[in-house]
CSV table of C-alpha atoms and ligand atoms in Angstrom, one decimal:
chain,number,residue,atom,x,y,z
C,1,UNK,CA,31.3,-13.1,24.4
C,2,UNK,CA,28.7,-10.3,23.8
C,3,UNK,CA,26.4,-12.7,22.0
C,4,UNK,CA,22.8,-12.4,23.3
C,5,UNK,CA,21.0,-15.3,24.8
C,6,UNK,CA,19.0,-17.4,22.4
C,7,UNK,CA,16.1,-19.7,23.3
C,8,UNK,CA,13.5,-21.5,21.3
C,9,UNK,CA,10.8,-19.1,22.5
C,10,UNK,CA,12.5,-16.0,21.4
C,11,UNK,CA,14.3,-16.7,18.1
C,12,UNK,CA,16.3,-13.5,18.3
C,13,UNK,CA,19.2,-13.2,15.9
C,14,UNK,CA,21.6,-10.3,15.2
C,15,UNK,CA,20.7,-10.5,11.6
C,16,UNK,CA,19.0,-7.1,10.9
C,17,UNK,CA,16.7,-8.8,8.3
C,18,UNK,CA,15.1,-10.8,11.1
C,19,UNK,CA,14.7,-7.5,13.1
C,20,UNK,CA,15.6,-8.5,16.3
C,21,UNK,CA,15.0,-6.1,19.0
C,22,UNK,CA,14.6,-8.6,21.8
C,23,UNK,CA,12.2,-6.3,23.6
C,24,UNK,CA,9.9,-5.9,20.6
C,25,UNK,CA,9.8,-9.4,19.0
C,26,UNK,CA,9.3,-12.0,21.6
C,27,UNK,CA,6.9,-14.1,19.5
C,28,UNK,CA,8.7,-16.0,16.7
C,29,UNK,CA,5.5,-16.9,14.9
C,30,UNK,CA,4.2,-13.4,14.6
C,31,UNK,CA,7.6,-12.1,13.8
C,32,UNK,CA,8.3,-14.6,11.0
C,33,UNK,CA,4.9,-14.1,9.5
C,34,UNK,CA,5.5,-10.4,9.3
C,35,UNK,CA,8.7,-11.0,7.5
C,36,UNK,CA,7.1,-13.2,4.9
C,37,UNK,CA,7.0,-11.8,1.4
C,38,UNK,CA,3.5,-11.9,-0.1
C,39,UNK,CA,4.7,-13.8,-3.2
C,40,UNK,CA,6.2,-16.7,-1.3
C,41,UNK,CA,4.5,-19.8,0.1
C,42,UNK,CA,4.5,-21.7,3.3
C,43,UNK,CA,7.9,-23.2,2.3
C,44,UNK,CA,9.5,-19.9,3.3
C,45,UNK,CA,8.1,-20.0,6.8
C,46,UNK,CA,8.7,-23.7,7.5
C,47,UNK,CA,12.2,-23.4,6.0
C,48,UNK,CA,13.2,-20.4,8.1
C,49,UNK,CA,11.9,-22.0,11.2
C,50,UNK,CA,13.3,-25.5,10.8
C,51,UNK,CA,16.5,-24.7,8.8
C,52,UNK,CA,17.7,-21.2,9.7
C,53,UNK,CA,16.3,-20.4,13.1
C,54,UNK,CA,17.1,-23.7,14.7
C,55,UNK,CA,20.7,-23.5,13.4
C,56,UNK,CA,21.1,-19.9,14.6
C,57,UNK,CA,19.7,-20.9,18.0
C,58,UNK,CA,22.2,-23.7,18.4
C,59,UNK,CA,25.0,-21.5,17.0
C,60,UNK,CA,24.4,-18.6,19.4
C,61,UNK,CA,23.9,-21.1,22.3
C,62,UNK,CA,27.4,-22.5,21.5
C,63,UNK,CA,29.0,-19.1,21.3
C,64,UNK,CA,27.5,-18.1,24.6
C,65,UNK,CA,28.4,-21.2,26.4
C,66,UNK,CA,31.6,-22.5,24.8
C,67,UNK,CA,33.9,-20.9,27.2
C,68,UNK,CA,32.2,-22.8,30.1
C,69,UNK,CA,32.0,-26.1,28.2
C,70,UNK,CA,35.8,-25.9,27.4
C,71,UNK,CA,36.9,-25.5,31.0
C,72,UNK,CA,38.8,-28.4,32.4
C,73,UNK,CA,36.6,-30.2,34.9
C,74,UNK,CA,38.2,-30.3,38.4
C,75,UNK,CA,35.2,-31.5,40.4
C,76,UNK,CA,36.5,-35.1,40.6
C,77,UNK,CA,36.0,-37.3,43.6
C,78,UNK,CA,39.4,-38.1,45.1
C,79,UNK,CA,40.5,-40.7,47.6
C,80,UNK,CA,43.2,-40.7,50.3
C,81,UNK,CA,45.9,-41.8,47.9
C,82,UNK,CA,45.1,-39.0,45.3
C,83,UNK,CA,44.2,-36.3,47.8
C,84,UNK,CA,47.3,-34.1,47.0
C,85,UNK,CA,47.1,-34.7,43.2
C,86,UNK,CA,45.7,-32.5,40.5
C,87,UNK,CA,42.9,-34.5,38.8
C,88,UNK,CA,40.9,-33.1,35.9
C,89,UNK,CA,39.1,-33.9,32.7
C,90,UNK,CA,40.1,-32.0,29.6
C,91,UNK,CA,38.0,-31.8,26.4
C,92,UNK,CA,40.1,-32.2,23.3
C,93,UNK,CA,39.3,-32.3,19.6
C,94,UNK,CA,39.0,-35.7,18.0
C,95,UNK,CA,40.7,-34.7,14.8
C,96,UNK,CA,39.1,-34.9,11.4
C,97,UNK,CA,35.4,-35.7,11.4
C,98,UNK,CA,33.0,-36.6,8.6
C,99,UNK,CA,29.4,-35.3,8.7
C,100,UNK,CA,27.0,-37.0,6.4
C,101,UNK,CA,23.5,-35.3,6.1
C,102,UNK,CA,20.0,-36.4,5.1
C,103,UNK,CA,17.7,-34.5,2.7
C,104,UNK,CA,14.7,-33.6,4.8
C,105,UNK,CA,16.3,-30.6,6.5
C,106,UNK,CA,19.4,-30.4,4.3
C,107,UNK,CA,20.9,-27.3,5.9
C,108,UNK,CA,20.3,-27.8,9.5
C,109,UNK,CA,21.3,-31.5,9.5
C,110,UNK,CA,24.7,-30.4,8.2
C,111,UNK,CA,25.2,-27.1,9.9
C,112,UNK,CA,24.1,-28.1,13.4
C,113,UNK,CA,26.7,-30.9,13.7
C,114,UNK,CA,29.2,-28.5,12.0
C,115,UNK,CA,28.7,-25.9,14.8
C,116,UNK,CA,29.4,-28.6,17.4
C,117,UNK,CA,32.4,-30.0,15.5
C,118,UNK,CA,34.0,-26.6,15.2
C,119,UNK,CA,33.2,-25.7,18.8
C,120,UNK,CA,35.1,-28.8,19.8
C,121,UNK,CA,38.0,-27.8,17.6
C,122,UNK,CA,37.9,-30.4,14.8
C,123,UNK,CA,38.5,-30.3,11.1
C,124,UNK,CA,35.5,-31.3,9.2
C,125,UNK,CA,34.5,-32.9,5.9
C,126,UNK,CA,30.8,-32.3,5.0
C,127,UNK,CA,28.8,-34.6,2.8
C,128,UNK,CA,25.3,-33.0,2.3
C,129,UNK,CA,22.5,-35.0,0.8
C,130,UNK,CA,22.6,-35.2,-3.0
C,131,UNK,CA,18.8,-35.2,-3.2
C,132,UNK,CA,18.7,-31.4,-2.4
C,133,UNK,CA,21.0,-30.2,-5.1
C,134,UNK,CA,20.5,-26.5,-4.6
C,135,UNK,CA,21.4,-26.7,-0.9
C,136,UNK,CA,24.3,-29.0,-1.7
C,137,UNK,CA,25.7,-26.6,-4.2
C,138,UNK,CA,25.2,-23.6,-1.9
C,139,UNK,CA,27.1,-25.3,0.9
C,140,UNK,CA,29.9,-26.3,-1.5
C,141,UNK,CA,30.1,-22.6,-2.6
C,142,UNK,CA,29.8,-20.9,0.7
C,143,UNK,CA,31.7,-23.1,3.2
C,144,UNK,CA,35.1,-22.5,1.4
C,145,UNK,CA,34.3,-18.8,1.1
C,146,UNK,CA,33.8,-18.3,4.8
C,147,UNK,CA,35.7,-21.1,6.6
C,148,UNK,CA,39.4,-22.0,6.3
C,149,UNK,CA,39.9,-24.4,3.3
C,150,UNK,CA,42.7,-26.1,5.3
C,151,UNK,CA,40.2,-27.3,7.9
C,152,UNK,CA,36.7,-27.5,6.3
C,153,UNK,CA,35.7,-29.1,3.0
C,154,UNK,CA,32.4,-30.0,1.3
C,155,UNK,CA,32.2,-33.2,-0.8
C,156,UNK,CA,29.2,-33.4,-3.1
C,157,UNK,CA,27.7,-36.7,-4.4
C,158,UNK,CA,25.5,-39.7,-3.6
C,159,UNK,CA,26.0,-43.2,-2.4
C,160,UNK,CA,29.0,-44.0,-4.6
C,161,UNK,CA,31.0,-40.9,-3.7
C,162,UNK,CA,30.2,-41.4,0.0
C,163,UNK,CA,31.4,-45.0,-0.1
C,164,UNK,CA,34.7,-43.9,-1.7
C,165,UNK,CA,35.0,-41.2,1.0
C,166,UNK,CA,34.4,-43.7,3.7
C,167,UNK,CA,37.5,-45.7,2.6
C,168,UNK,CA,39.5,-42.9,4.3
C,169,UNK,CA,40.3,-42.9,8.0
C,170,UNK,CA,38.3,-40.4,10.1
C,171,UNK,CA,38.4,-39.7,13.8
C,172,UNK,CA,34.6,-39.6,14.0
C,173,UNK,CA,31.7,-40.2,11.6
C,174,UNK,CA,28.5,-38.4,12.3
C,175,UNK,CA,25.7,-39.8,10.1
C,176,UNK,CA,22.1,-38.7,9.7
C,177,UNK,CA,19.9,-40.9,7.5
C,178,UNK,CA,18.2,-44.2,7.2
C,179,UNK,CA,18.7,-47.4,9.2
C,180,UNK,CA,19.6,-49.4,6.1
C,181,UNK,CA,22.5,-47.1,5.1
C,182,UNK,CA,23.6,-46.8,8.7
C,183,UNK,CA,24.6,-50.5,8.6
C,184,UNK,CA,27.0,-49.8,5.7
C,185,UNK,CA,28.4,-46.8,7.6
C,186,UNK,CA,29.2,-49.0,10.6
C,187,UNK,CA,30.9,-51.5,8.4
C,188,UNK,CA,33.0,-48.8,6.7
C,189,UNK,CA,34.0,-47.5,10.1
C,190,UNK,CA,35.0,-50.9,11.5
C,191,UNK,CA,38.4,-51.4,9.8
C,192,UNK,CA,39.6,-48.1,11.3
C,193,UNK,CA,37.8,-48.5,14.6
C,194,UNK,CA,36.3,-45.1,14.0
C,195,UNK,CA,33.6,-44.0,16.5
C,196,UNK,CA,30.2,-43.3,14.9
C,197,UNK,CA,27.2,-41.2,15.8
C,198,UNK,CA,24.0,-42.4,14.1
C,199,UNK,CA,21.0,-40.1,13.9
C,200,UNK,CA,18.4,-42.4,12.4
C,201,UNK,CA,14.6,-42.6,12.2
C,202,UNK,CA,11.8,-45.0,13.0
C,203,UNK,CA,8.2,-45.0,13.8
C,204,UNK,CA,7.4,-42.4,16.5
C,205,UNK,CA,4.1,-43.2,18.2
C,206,UNK,CA,1.7,-40.6,19.6
C,207,UNK,CA,-0.7,-41.6,22.4
C,208,UNK,CA,-3.9,-39.5,22.7
C,209,UNK,CA,-5.4,-40.8,25.9
C,210,UNK,CA,-7.7,-40.0,28.8
C,211,UNK,CA,-9.2,-36.6,29.6
C,212,UNK,CA,-8.1,-34.2,26.9
C,213,UNK,CA,-9.1,-31.0,25.0
C,214,UNK,CA,-9.4,-32.7,21.7
C,215,UNK,CA,-9.4,-29.6,19.5
C,216,UNK,CA,-6.1,-28.4,21.1
C,217,UNK,CA,-4.6,-31.9,20.7
C,218,UNK,CA,-5.7,-32.1,17.0
C,219,UNK,CA,-4.0,-28.8,16.3
C,220,UNK,CA,-0.7,-29.8,17.9
C,221,UNK,CA,-0.9,-33.2,16.3
C,222,UNK,CA,-1.6,-31.9,12.8
C,223,UNK,CA,1.1,-29.3,13.0
C,224,UNK,CA,3.8,-31.7,14.1
C,225,UNK,CA,2.7,-34.4,11.7
C,226,UNK,CA,2.2,-32.3,8.5
C,227,UNK,CA,5.0,-29.8,9.1
C,228,UNK,CA,7.5,-30.2,6.2
C,229,UNK,CA,4.8,-32.5,4.6
C,230,UNK,CA,5.4,-35.2,7.2
C,231,UNK,CA,9.0,-35.5,6.2
C,232,UNK,CA,10.5,-35.1,9.7
C,233,UNK,CA,12.4,-37.8,11.5
C,234,UNK,CA,10.5,-36.9,14.7
C,235,UNK,CA,7.0,-36.6,13.1
C,236,UNK,CA,4.4,-38.6,14.9
C,237,UNK,CA,4.2,-41.7,12.7
C,238,UNK,CA,0.9,-43.1,14.0
C,239,UNK,CA,-1.7,-42.4,16.7
C,240,UNK,CA,-2.8,-44.8,19.5
C,241,UNK,CA,-6.1,-44.0,21.1
C,242,UNK,CA,-9.4,-45.6,22.2
C,243,UNK,CA,-12.3,-45.9,19.8
C,244,UNK,CA,-14.1,-43.1,21.7
C,245,UNK,CA,-11.1,-40.7,21.4
C,246,UNK,CA,-10.7,-41.6,17.7
C,247,UNK,CA,-14.4,-40.8,17.0
C,248,UNK,CA,-13.9,-37.3,18.6
C,249,UNK,CA,-10.4,-36.8,17.1
C,250,UNK,CA,-11.4,-37.4,13.5
C,251,UNK,CA,-13.8,-34.3,13.2
C,252,UNK,CA,-11.3,-32.3,15.2
C,253,UNK,CA,-8.5,-33.2,12.7
C,254,UNK,CA,-10.8,-32.3,9.8
C,255,UNK,CA,-11.6,-28.9,11.3
C,256,UNK,CA,-7.9,-28.3,12.0
C,257,UNK,CA,-6.9,-29.2,8.4
C,258,UNK,CA,-9.5,-26.9,7.1
C,259,UNK,CA,-8.2,-24.0,9.2
C,260,UNK,CA,-4.6,-24.8,8.4
C,261,UNK,CA,-4.7,-25.5,4.7
C,262,UNK,CA,-8.2,-24.5,3.4
C,263,UNK,CA,-10.7,-26.8,1.8
C,264,UNK,CA,-8.2,-28.0,-0.9
C,265,UNK,CA,-4.7,-28.2,0.7
C,266,UNK,CA,-3.2,-28.9,-2.8
C,267,UNK,CA,-4.3,-25.5,-4.0
C,268,UNK,CA,-3.3,-23.4,-1.0
C,269,UNK,CA,0.1,-22.0,-0.2
C,270,UNK,CA,0.7,-23.8,3.1
C,271,UNK,CA,1.0,-27.5,2.3
C,272,UNK,CA,4.4,-28.7,1.0
C,273,UNK,CA,5.3,-31.3,-1.5
C,274,UNK,CA,7.2,-34.6,-1.5
C,275,UNK,CA,10.9,-34.2,-2.1
C,276,UNK,CA,11.3,-36.4,-5.3
C,277,UNK,CA,9.1,-38.5,-7.5
C,278,UNK,CA,10.8,-41.6,-6.1
C,279,UNK,CA,9.7,-40.7,-2.6
C,280,UNK,CA,6.2,-39.7,-3.8
C,281,UNK,CA,5.8,-43.1,-5.5
C,282,UNK,CA,6.8,-45.0,-2.3
C,283,UNK,CA,4.2,-43.2,-0.3
C,284,UNK,CA,1.4,-43.5,-2.9
C,285,UNK,CA,2.3,-47.2,-3.2
C,286,UNK,CA,2.0,-47.6,0.6
C,287,UNK,CA,-1.4,-45.9,0.5
C,288,UNK,CA,-2.6,-47.9,-2.5
C,289,UNK,CA,-1.6,-51.3,-0.9
C,290,UNK,CA,-2.9,-50.5,2.5
C,291,UNK,CA,-5.8,-52.5,3.9
C,292,UNK,CA,-6.7,-49.6,6.1
C,293,UNK,CA,-9.7,-47.2,5.5
C,294,UNK,CA,-8.9,-43.6,4.3
C,295,UNK,CA,-11.1,-41.3,6.3
C,296,UNK,CA,-9.5,-37.9,5.6
C,297,UNK,CA,-7.6,-36.9,2.4
C,298,UNK,CA,-6.1,-39.6,0.3
C,299,UNK,CA,-5.7,-37.5,-2.9
C,300,UNK,CA,-2.4,-37.4,-4.7
C,301,UNK,CA,-1.0,-35.8,-7.8
C,302,UNK,CA,2.1,-36.9,-9.6
C,303,UNK,CA,2.8,-33.8,-11.6
C,304,UNK,CA,3.6,-31.7,-8.5
C,305,UNK,CA,4.4,-34.5,-6.1
C,306,UNK,CA,1.4,-33.7,-4.0
C,307,UNK,CA,-0.1,-35.9,-1.3
C,308,UNK,CA,-3.0,-34.5,0.7
C,309,UNK,CA,-2.9,-34.7,4.5
C,310,UNK,CA,-4.3,-38.2,4.9
C,311,UNK,CA,-5.7,-40.1,7.9
C,312,UNK,CA,-6.5,-43.8,7.9
C,313,UNK,CA,-8.2,-46.1,10.4
C,314,UNK,CA,-8.4,-49.9,10.8
C,315,UNK,CA,-4.8,-50.3,9.5
C,316,UNK,CA,-3.7,-53.9,10.2
C,317,UNK,CA,-0.3,-54.4,11.9
C,318,UNK,CA,1.1,-56.3,8.9
C,319,UNK,CA,0.4,-53.3,6.6
C,320,UNK,CA,3.5,-51.6,5.2
C,321,UNK,CA,2.1,-48.4,6.8
C,322,UNK,CA,2.7,-50.0,10.1
C,323,UNK,CA,6.0,-51.8,9.2
C,324,UNK,CA,8.0,-48.9,7.6
C,325,UNK,CA,8.7,-45.4,8.8
C,326,UNK,CA,6.1,-43.4,6.8
C,327,UNK,CA,8.0,-40.1,6.4
C,328,UNK,CA,5.1,-38.4,4.6
C,329,UNK,CA,1.7,-36.8,5.3
C,330,UNK,CA,-0.1,-40.0,6.1
C,331,UNK,CA,-1.4,-40.7,9.6
C,332,UNK,CA,-2.8,-44.1,10.7
C,333,UNK,CA,-4.9,-44.1,13.8
C,334,UNK,CA,-4.8,-47.4,15.7
C,335,UNK,CA,-7.3,-48.1,18.4
C,336,UNK,CA,-6.4,-49.7,21.8
C,337,UNK,CA,-8.6,-50.7,24.7
C,338,UNK,CA,-6.2,-49.7,27.4
C,339,UNK,CA,-3.0,-47.7,28.0
C,340,UNK,CA,-1.2,-51.0,28.8
C,341,UNK,CA,-2.2,-52.4,25.4
C,342,UNK,CA,-0.6,-49.4,23.7
C,343,UNK,CA,2.5,-49.6,25.8
C,344,UNK,CA,2.8,-53.4,25.0
C,345,UNK,CA,2.4,-52.6,21.3
C,346,UNK,CA,5.2,-50.0,21.4
C,347,UNK,CA,7.5,-52.3,23.4
C,348,UNK,CA,7.1,-55.0,20.8
C,349,UNK,CA,8.5,-52.6,18.1
C,350,UNK,CA,12.0,-51.1,17.7
C,351,UNK,CA,12.8,-48.2,20.0
C,352,UNK,CA,11.5,-45.0,18.3
C,353,UNK,CA,13.3,-41.7,17.9
C,354,UNK,CA,10.5,-39.8,19.6
C,355,UNK,CA,7.4,-40.7,21.7
C,356,UNK,CA,4.5,-38.5,22.3
C,357,UNK,CA,1.7,-38.5,24.8
C,358,UNK,CA,-1.2,-36.1,24.7
C,359,UNK,CA,-3.3,-36.1,27.8
C,360,UNK,CA,-4.7,-33.8,30.5
C,361,UNK,CA,-4.0,-36.5,33.1
C,362,UNK,CA,-0.4,-36.4,34.3
C,363,UNK,CA,-0.6,-40.0,35.4
C,364,UNK,CA,-1.1,-41.1,31.8
C,365,UNK,CA,1.9,-39.1,30.7
C,366,UNK,CA,4.1,-40.5,33.5
C,367,UNK,CA,2.8,-44.1,33.0
C,368,UNK,CA,3.9,-44.0,29.3
C,369,UNK,CA,7.2,-42.3,30.1
C,370,UNK,CA,8.0,-44.8,32.8
C,371,UNK,CA,7.2,-47.9,30.8
C,372,UNK,CA,8.7,-47.2,27.4
C,373,UNK,CA,12.0,-46.2,25.9
C,374,UNK,CA,12.7,-43.8,23.0
C,375,UNK,CA,15.3,-41.3,21.8
C,376,UNK,CA,13.3,-38.3,23.0
C,377,UNK,CA,9.9,-37.8,24.7
C,378,UNK,CA,7.4,-34.9,24.6
C,379,UNK,CA,4.2,-34.7,26.5
C,380,UNK,CA,1.3,-32.8,25.0
C,381,UNK,CA,3.1,-31.7,21.8
C,382,UNK,CA,5.1,-33.0,18.9
C,383,UNK,CA,8.6,-32.2,17.4
C,384,UNK,CA,9.3,-29.1,19.6
C,385,UNK,CA,11.4,-30.9,22.2
C,386,UNK,CA,14.2,-31.3,19.5
C,387,UNK,CA,14.5,-27.5,19.1
C,388,UNK,CA,15.7,-26.8,22.6
C,389,UNK,CA,19.6,-26.7,22.6
C,390,UNK,CA,19.6,-27.7,26.3
C,391,UNK,CA,18.2,-31.1,25.5
C,392,UNK,CA,20.3,-33.9,23.9
C,393,UNK,CA,18.9,-35.0,20.6
C,394,UNK,CA,19.5,-38.5,19.4
C,395,UNK,CA,18.0,-42.0,19.2
C,396,UNK,CA,18.3,-45.2,21.2
C,397,UNK,CA,18.5,-48.8,19.8
C,398,UNK,CA,17.4,-48.9,16.2
C,399,UNK,CA,16.7,-45.1,16.1
C,400,UNK,CA,20.4,-44.3,16.6
C,401,UNK,CA,23.3,-43.9,18.9
C,402,UNK,CA,24.9,-40.8,20.4
C,403,UNK,CA,23.4,-37.3,20.5
C,404,UNK,CA,24.0,-33.7,19.7
C,405,UNK,CA,22.5,-30.1,20.0
C,406,UNK,CA,24.0,-27.6,22.4
C,407,UNK,CA,26.6,-29.0,24.8
C,408,UNK,CA,25.8,-32.6,23.8
C,409,UNK,CA,27.2,-31.9,20.3
C,410,UNK,CA,30.3,-30.4,21.8
C,411,UNK,CA,30.7,-33.5,23.9
C,412,UNK,CA,30.1,-35.8,20.9
C,413,UNK,CA,33.0,-34.2,19.0
C,414,UNK,CA,35.3,-34.0,22.0
C,415,UNK,CA,37.5,-36.6,23.7
C,416,UNK,CA,37.3,-36.4,27.5
C,417,UNK,CA,40.9,-36.9,28.5
C,418,UNK,CA,41.4,-38.1,32.0
C,419,UNK,CA,44.4,-36.3,33.5
C,420,UNK,CA,46.3,-36.7,36.8
C,421,UNK,CA,49.3,-34.7,37.9
C,422,UNK,CA,50.7,-36.4,40.9
C,423,UNK,CA,52.1,-34.5,43.8
C,424,UNK,CA,55.7,-35.4,45.1
C,425,UNK,CA,54.4,-35.2,48.6
C,426,UNK,CA,53.0,-38.0,50.8
C,427,UNK,CA,55.7,-40.4,49.7
C,428,UNK,CA,55.1,-42.4,52.9
C,429,UNK,CA,51.7,-43.3,51.5
C,430,UNK,CA,53.2,-44.3,48.2
C,431,UNK,CA,55.9,-46.5,49.6
C,432,UNK,CA,53.1,-48.9,50.6
C,433,UNK,CA,52.7,-50.0,47.0
C,434,UNK,CA,56.4,-50.6,46.2
C,435,UNK,CA,57.9,-54.1,46.2
C,436,UNK,CA,59.1,-56.3,47.8
C,437,UNK,CA,55.4,-57.1,48.5
C,438,UNK,CA,56.4,-60.0,50.8
C,439,UNK,CA,57.0,-57.4,53.5
C,440,UNK,CA,53.3,-56.6,53.7
C,441,UNK,CA,50.6,-58.6,55.3
C,442,UNK,CA,47.4,-57.4,53.8
C,443,UNK,CA,45.4,-59.6,56.1
C,444,UNK,CA,43.6,-61.5,53.2
W,501,NAD,P1,19.8,-41.9,3.3
W,501,NAD,O1,20.4,-42.9,4.3
W,501,NAD,O2,19.3,-42.4,2.0
W,501,NAD,O3,20.9,-40.8,3.0
W,501,NAD,C1,21.6,-40.2,4.0
W,501,NAD,C2,23.0,-39.8,3.5
W,501,NAD,O4,23.7,-41.0,3.2
W,501,NAD,C3,23.0,-39.0,2.2
W,501,NAD,O5,24.0,-38.0,2.3
W,501,NAD,C4,23.4,-40.0,1.1
W,501,NAD,O6,24.2,-39.5,0.1
W,501,NAD,C5,24.3,-41.0,1.9
W,501,NAD,N1,24.1,-42.4,1.4
W,501,NAD,C6,23.1,-43.0,0.7
W,501,NAD,N2,23.3,-44.2,0.4
W,501,NAD,C7,24.6,-44.5,0.9
W,501,NAD,C8,25.4,-45.7,0.9
W,501,NAD,N3,25.0,-46.8,0.3
W,501,NAD,N4,26.6,-45.6,1.4
W,501,NAD,C9,27.0,-44.4,2.0
W,501,NAD,N5,26.3,-43.3,2.0
W,501,NAD,C10,25.1,-43.3,1.5
W,501,NAD,O7,18.7,-41.2,4.2
W,501,NAD,P2,17.7,-40.1,3.7
W,501,NAD,O8,16.7,-40.7,2.8
W,501,NAD,O9,18.5,-38.9,3.2
W,501,NAD,O10,17.0,-39.6,5.1
W,501,NAD,C11,15.8,-40.2,5.5
W,501,NAD,C12,16.1,-41.0,6.8
W,501,NAD,O11,16.8,-40.2,7.7
W,501,NAD,C13,14.8,-41.3,7.5
W,501,NAD,O12,14.8,-42.6,8.1
W,501,NAD,C14,14.8,-40.2,8.7
W,501,NAD,O13,14.0,-40.6,9.8
W,501,NAD,C15,16.2,-40.1,9.0
W,501,NAD,N6,16.5,-38.8,9.6
W,501,NAD,C16,17.0,-38.8,10.9
W,501,NAD,C17,17.3,-37.6,11.5
W,501,NAD,C18,17.8,-37.6,12.9
W,501,NAD,O14,18.2,-36.5,13.3
W,501,NAD,N7,17.7,-38.6,13.7
W,501,NAD,C19,17.1,-36.4,10.8
W,501,NAD,C20,16.6,-36.5,9.5
W,501,NAD,C21,16.4,-37.7,8.9
């Protein structure tokens, strides 16, 4: 109950290594940079921000608010017949839940749902991604050390182990990963009628439209696209803008990349790598086969799984870059003649996990917001909306079902039990419903 308040813009934790005098370190970026060891690379900074701080944020938010979330809800609209009754909604645990994680944020995609599942009172089996073996092993080692082995377990392994695990009956399955595997998760859940939350991906579009400070837009776009080397489920997948905006945007992106990563991003410490050779090959293949024109970057190196921040123009709709979720540091820029054309294009695709609009004109932002659908929405920036525990995070349509973060995770892992304790009073009202019904004339 004495936990301090945590918000995205403060990143305060009680861990002394993160130094957290709330009155001294209000700026997470400056603070994290000062903590960085000179021998480490960008990976340290991006990992702390996207894996540790986001998890701590949600954890402290839950600690601070759990007492309120748990309270039975009495503010229920009643009618004449139930006026004297006690009516309330009670949040109860679902039972044993299974959490399956993806590799791109291997810690946070396991621990954030775990926080919510524990907050709601469930027992949990965790299945981290086998692709990040070090994190998988660390979780398998630490979870039994710090949490009750009667209630929490970690199972390591890939597709085969997960399929065997899914033969068991769970009270909820929380899955983060690809749309293809999500279908087999639903099939495995069906025989037991197990409810499922699916946190999937998709192609998240980014409009850059109308009056705009192009340099500022380029910085925010590049940060959200190339963070974690583009391997974020909410990374802007492609840009939609007019030819004029594109012509101004390209030099602005070039300048931004130079200031972020230096003249050779592959040699600098701030550009990450692709997770495995298999994922690297998929991306390089997409680039090689693309009919689009590479205007920035395009280099790749197999030995250290490097792909330069790459921008393409004139990418045809049928290109695999426009058919699959890219999930790497490759950014196609599509040109449109009007906002309506861009909205029509988006509405012809599956509903994305995130949708971004960069514009100085609020009417542009609201027109896109009002005429499209997506899991989340962020005006004038990318990714950051998912780090605020007050906002539900999840997809819609093909980008997923259900949500979590903050209270929304607690709700996902709770059953809302409708309860009514009837009063023994007002029996003269109750007698009206008892047979024999022939005594009543309802006037119908
Ligand atoms: P994936 O579907 O290959 O793997 C996810 C998990 O499923 C892993 O733990 C894996 O072991 C397990 N798995 C793999 N094949 C399986 C099978 N046949 N049966 C049962 N389980 C199986 O996904 P990925 O490659 O790890 O993650 C990338 C995808 O995840 C992208 O599409 C990305 O957009 C999405 N993603 C979504 C979010 C979100 O919060 N919405 C977050 C991160 C990633």
